[in-house]
Short mmCIF file of C-alpha atoms in Angstrom, two decimals:
data_model
loop_
_atom_site.label_atom_id
_atom_site.label_comp_id
_atom_site.label_asym_id
_atom_site.label_seq_id
_atom_site.Cartn_x
_atom_site.Cartn_y
_atom_site.Cartn_z
CA ALA A 16 17.46 1.87 -3.51
CA GLN A 17 15.09 -0.88 -2.74
CA SER A 18 12.65 -2.34 -5.41
CA VAL A 19 10.08 -5.19 -5.35
CA THR A 20 9.45 -7.51 -8.49
CA GLN A 21 6.09 -9.61 -8.58
CA LEU A 22 6.05 -12.32 -10.88
CA GLY A 23 2.75 -13.20 -12.67
CA SER A 24 0.42 -10.01 -12.87
CA HIS A 25 -2.44 -12.77 -12.73
CA VAL A 26 -2.59 -16.25 -11.17
CA SER A 27 -5.27 -18.74 -11.61
CA VAL A 28 -5.94 -21.60 -9.06
CA SER A 29 -8.69 -23.93 -8.50
CA GLU A 30 -10.31 -24.29 -5.31
CA GLY A 31 -8.58 -26.67 -2.98
CA ALA A 32 -5.30 -26.13 -4.81
CA LEU A 33 -2.01 -24.54 -3.86
CA VAL A 34 -1.38 -21.05 -4.17
CA LEU A 35 2.02 -19.54 -4.58
CA LEU A 36 2.55 -15.67 -5.28
CA ARG A 37 6.18 -14.94 -6.01
CA CYS A 38 7.83 -11.59 -4.93
CA ASN A 39 11.51 -10.92 -5.32
CA TYR A 40 13.35 -8.00 -3.58
CA SER A 41 16.42 -5.91 -4.21
CA SER A 42 17.92 -4.05 -1.10
CA SER A 43 21.14 -3.15 -0.14
CA VAL A 44 20.57 -3.44 3.53
CA PRO A 45 18.45 -5.97 5.76
CA PRO A 46 14.75 -5.49 4.92
CA TYR A 47 11.40 -5.37 6.22
CA LEU A 48 9.13 -7.45 4.00
CA PHE A 49 5.49 -7.06 3.82
CA TRP A 50 2.50 -8.74 2.07
CA TYR A 51 -0.73 -6.94 1.65
CA VAL A 52 -4.06 -8.04 0.17
CA GLN A 53 -6.87 -5.90 -1.52
CA TYR A 54 -10.10 -7.24 -1.88
CA PRO A 55 -12.30 -5.79 -4.56
CA ASN A 56 -13.46 -1.83 -3.84
CA GLN A 57 -11.55 -2.04 -0.51
CA GLY A 58 -8.35 -0.49 0.62
CA LEU A 59 -5.32 -2.57 1.21
CA GLN A 60 -4.63 -4.88 4.56
CA LEU A 61 -1.76 -6.35 6.10
CA LEU A 62 -1.31 -10.48 5.79
CA LEU A 63 1.88 -10.77 7.09
CA LYS A 64 5.35 -9.06 7.47
CA TYR A 65 9.05 -10.23 7.93
CA THR A 66 11.29 -8.43 10.65
CA SER A 67 13.78 -10.94 10.76
CA ALA A 68 12.42 -12.59 14.17
CA ALA A 69 11.61 -15.89 11.69
CA THR A 70 12.36 -16.73 8.40
CA LEU A 71 9.04 -18.23 7.96
CA VAL A 72 6.03 -15.94 8.60
CA LYS A 73 2.37 -16.85 9.21
CA GLY A 74 -0.33 -14.39 8.72
CA ILE A 75 -3.79 -14.29 8.61
CA ASN A 76 -6.43 -16.45 6.67
CA GLY A 77 -3.90 -19.26 6.50
CA PHE A 78 -1.13 -17.60 4.52
CA GLU A 79 2.72 -17.95 5.22
CA ALA A 80 5.88 -16.54 3.23
CA GLU A 81 9.31 -17.64 3.88
CA PHE A 82 12.16 -15.22 3.70
CA LYS A 83 15.03 -16.66 1.44
CA LYS A 84 18.19 -14.27 1.68
CA SER A 85 19.91 -16.23 -0.76
CA GLU A 86 17.45 -16.12 -3.27
CA THR A 87 16.35 -12.55 -2.35
CA SER A 88 12.44 -14.01 -2.02
CA PHE A 89 9.77 -13.66 -0.14
CA HIS A 90 6.97 -15.93 -1.96
CA LEU A 91 3.55 -16.05 -0.28
CA THR A 92 1.90 -19.42 0.01
CA LYS A 93 -1.28 -21.08 1.26
CA PRO A 94 -1.93 -24.88 1.20
CA SER A 95 -5.33 -24.93 -0.14
CA ALA A 96 -7.04 -21.97 -1.80
CA HIS A 97 -10.61 -20.97 -0.97
CA MET A 98 -13.01 -18.70 -3.16
CA SER A 99 -12.70 -15.86 -0.86
CA ASP A 100 -9.10 -15.73 -1.29
CA ALA A 101 -9.98 -13.83 -4.70
CA ALA A 102 -8.19 -10.53 -4.60
CA GLU A 103 -5.05 -8.78 -5.19
CA TYR A 104 -2.13 -9.21 -3.49
CA PHE A 105 1.00 -6.65 -3.19
CA CYS A 106 4.48 -7.29 -1.96
CA ALA A 107 6.11 -4.34 -0.18
CA VAL A 108 9.78 -3.51 1.12
CA SER A 109 11.10 -1.04 3.47
CA VAL A 110 14.49 -0.90 4.77
CA ARG A 111 15.96 -0.16 8.32
CA GLY A 112 17.80 2.53 9.51
CA GLY A 113 15.96 5.25 8.02
CA SER A 114 13.83 4.64 4.96
CA GLU A 115 10.88 6.88 4.97
CA LYS A 116 8.88 4.90 2.22
CA LEU A 117 7.32 1.65 1.63
CA VAL A 118 7.80 0.44 -1.87
CA PHE A 119 5.13 -1.74 -3.44
CA GLY A 120 5.56 -4.42 -6.34
CA LYS A 121 2.98 -3.98 -9.08
CA GLY A 122 0.53 -6.69 -7.57
CA THR A 123 -0.76 -9.95 -8.54
CA LYS A 124 -4.63 -10.80 -8.70
CA LEU A 125 -5.42 -14.25 -7.62
CA THR A 126 -8.47 -15.68 -9.11
CA VAL A 127 -10.22 -18.85 -7.74
CA ASN A 128 -12.00 -20.98 -9.57
CA PRO A 129 -14.71 -23.40 -8.22
CA GLU B 9 -12.40 1.58 15.98
CA ALA B 10 -9.15 2.16 14.81
CA GLN B 11 -9.23 3.34 11.16
CA VAL B 12 -8.17 5.74 8.51
CA THR B 13 -10.88 7.37 6.59
CA GLN B 14 -11.18 9.17 3.36
CA ASN B 15 -13.56 11.53 1.73
CA PRO B 16 -14.99 11.33 -0.77
CA ARG B 17 -15.01 7.92 -1.90
CA TYR B 18 -15.98 8.83 -5.38
CA LEU B 19 -15.47 12.13 -7.42
CA ILE B 20 -15.86 13.18 -10.68
CA THR B 21 -14.80 16.85 -11.60
CA VAL B 22 -13.36 18.58 -14.78
CA THR B 23 -10.17 19.39 -15.73
CA GLY B 24 -8.83 22.76 -13.85
CA LYS B 25 -11.29 22.57 -11.07
CA LYS B 26 -9.35 22.49 -7.75
CA LEU B 27 -10.54 19.86 -5.51
CA THR B 28 -9.34 18.25 -1.80
CA VAL B 29 -9.43 14.76 -0.55
CA THR B 30 -9.66 14.65 2.90
CA CYS B 31 -8.02 12.02 4.88
CA SER B 32 -8.18 11.33 8.83
CA GLN B 33 -6.74 8.83 11.17
CA ASN B 34 -7.50 8.10 14.89
CA MET B 35 -4.80 6.18 15.70
CA ASN B 36 -2.36 9.06 17.02
CA HIS B 37 -0.03 8.03 14.10
CA GLU B 38 2.90 10.14 13.29
CA TYR B 39 3.45 8.73 9.57
CA MET B 40 1.06 9.57 7.02
CA SER B 41 0.98 8.81 3.24
CA TRP B 42 -0.46 9.30 -0.16
CA TYR B 43 -0.66 6.76 -2.83
CA ARG B 44 -2.13 6.36 -6.32
CA GLN B 45 -3.07 3.13 -7.71
CA ASP B 46 -3.03 2.73 -11.73
CA PRO B 47 -3.69 -0.89 -13.38
CA GLY B 48 -0.21 -2.45 -13.96
CA LEU B 49 1.59 -0.16 -12.16
CA GLY B 50 0.77 -1.00 -8.38
CA LEU B 51 0.79 1.58 -5.94
CA ARG B 52 2.89 4.61 -6.31
CA GLN B 53 3.68 7.20 -3.26
CA ILE B 54 2.91 10.78 -3.92
CA TYR B 55 3.65 12.56 -0.84
CA TYR B 56 4.55 11.44 2.80
CA SER B 57 4.70 13.06 6.09
CA MET B 58 6.62 12.03 8.87
CA ASN B 59 4.99 14.49 11.67
CA VAL B 60 2.98 17.54 11.93
CA GLU B 61 4.47 20.20 9.26
CA VAL B 62 6.72 17.73 7.89
CA THR B 63 5.74 16.79 4.36
CA ASP B 64 8.11 15.58 1.56
CA LYS B 65 7.49 14.35 -1.88
CA GLY B 66 7.12 10.64 -2.86
CA ASP B 67 7.68 9.24 -6.52
CA VAL B 68 4.98 10.94 -8.16
CA PRO B 69 4.35 14.47 -6.62
CA GLU B 70 3.65 16.31 -9.86
CA GLY B 71 0.18 18.29 -9.74
CA TYR B 72 -0.35 17.55 -6.18
CA LYS B 73 -0.22 19.30 -2.55
CA VAL B 74 -0.50 18.18 0.83
CA SER B 75 -0.40 19.46 3.94
CA ARG B 76 -0.18 18.63 7.65
CA LYS B 77 -1.46 21.13 10.19
CA GLU B 78 -2.56 18.41 12.84
CA LYS B 79 -1.71 14.96 13.40
CA ARG B 80 -4.62 13.27 12.53
CA ASN B 81 -5.58 15.15 8.90
CA PHE B 82 -3.46 14.89 5.87
CA PRO B 83 -5.55 16.43 2.82
CA LEU B 84 -4.57 15.86 -0.66
CA ILE B 85 -4.71 19.07 -2.83
CA LEU B 86 -5.00 18.81 -6.71
CA GLU B 87 -5.00 22.79 -7.51
CA SER B 88 -5.66 22.12 -11.39
CA PRO B 89 -7.00 18.48 -11.93
CA SER B 90 -6.03 16.92 -15.36
CA PRO B 91 -7.21 13.73 -17.09
CA ASN B 92 -3.99 12.03 -16.11
CA GLN B 93 -4.77 12.23 -12.55
CA THR B 94 -7.76 9.96 -13.05
CA SER B 95 -6.91 7.11 -10.65
CA LEU B 96 -7.74 5.29 -7.42
CA TYR B 97 -6.45 7.34 -4.15
CA PHE B 98 -5.36 5.54 -0.77
CA CYS B 99 -4.20 7.51 1.87
CA ALA B 100 -2.25 5.76 4.79
CA SER B 101 -0.80 5.86 8.39
CA SER B 102 1.48 4.27 10.47
CA LEU B 103 2.84 4.47 13.88
CA SER B 104 6.54 4.97 12.56
CA ILE B 105 7.91 4.50 9.00
CA ILE B 106 11.52 3.87 10.13
CA THR B 107 10.67 0.51 11.74
CA SER B 108 8.75 -2.61 10.96
CA TYR B 109 5.13 -0.96 11.63
CA GLU B 110 2.32 -1.61 9.49
CA GLN B 111 0.56 0.82 7.36
CA TYR B 112 -3.00 1.16 8.00
CA PHE B 113 -4.93 2.16 4.73
CA GLY B 114 -8.28 4.26 3.95
CA PRO B 115 -11.02 2.69 1.76
CA GLY B 116 -9.83 4.79 -1.48
CA THR B 117 -11.16 7.64 -3.38
CA ARG B 118 -12.02 7.11 -7.01
CA LEU B 119 -11.23 10.16 -9.04
CA THR B 120 -12.26 10.64 -12.49
CA VAL B 121 -11.23 13.89 -14.49
CA THR B 122 -12.70 14.83 -17.68
#
């Protein structure tokens, strides 16, 4: 069965600093991988997704993530944090070929300090 | 506008009083799902539906019921709510789950059971 581990339930960065949110997955078959963002008092929205077309995936709001099969990782990065990036971020995995579910990590809350 | 709507957004109720949280999508999506979000646990799937009249249990189905009589609607029913069902609930829909299509989330329903 597939699973996702997000390292660090809370991450704090200064405005303008690099954002790095870590996600490792476990899957016996090639996965689809997603990053979702949840702003306060809102639902989740898709930031980006990996579907095997390219290992470096660019998303909205300047975020990107790199799929590394050898490390089973899909870390989310942004070169320069903005105050508006403060939110909770969820990594999720589904598998090709018939899985009926999307499995989420426990989330990482990002705080951006002025 | 393409969206998933949930009602009510906030609900405070008492133990044992039956309630229904409605979910509706206007994107003609086949797949719909209910999640609950609890601090430190991320999102956990309650039930999902692959299409009309096709529903199945997720990871935490105990104490919940669902139905899918129409493609656009997927209500969540708590026959006899208990305090441990106090949580934030999200409905989501997707064109298909057996591919890389993203899930679209509703705004959430915050339920408190006293």
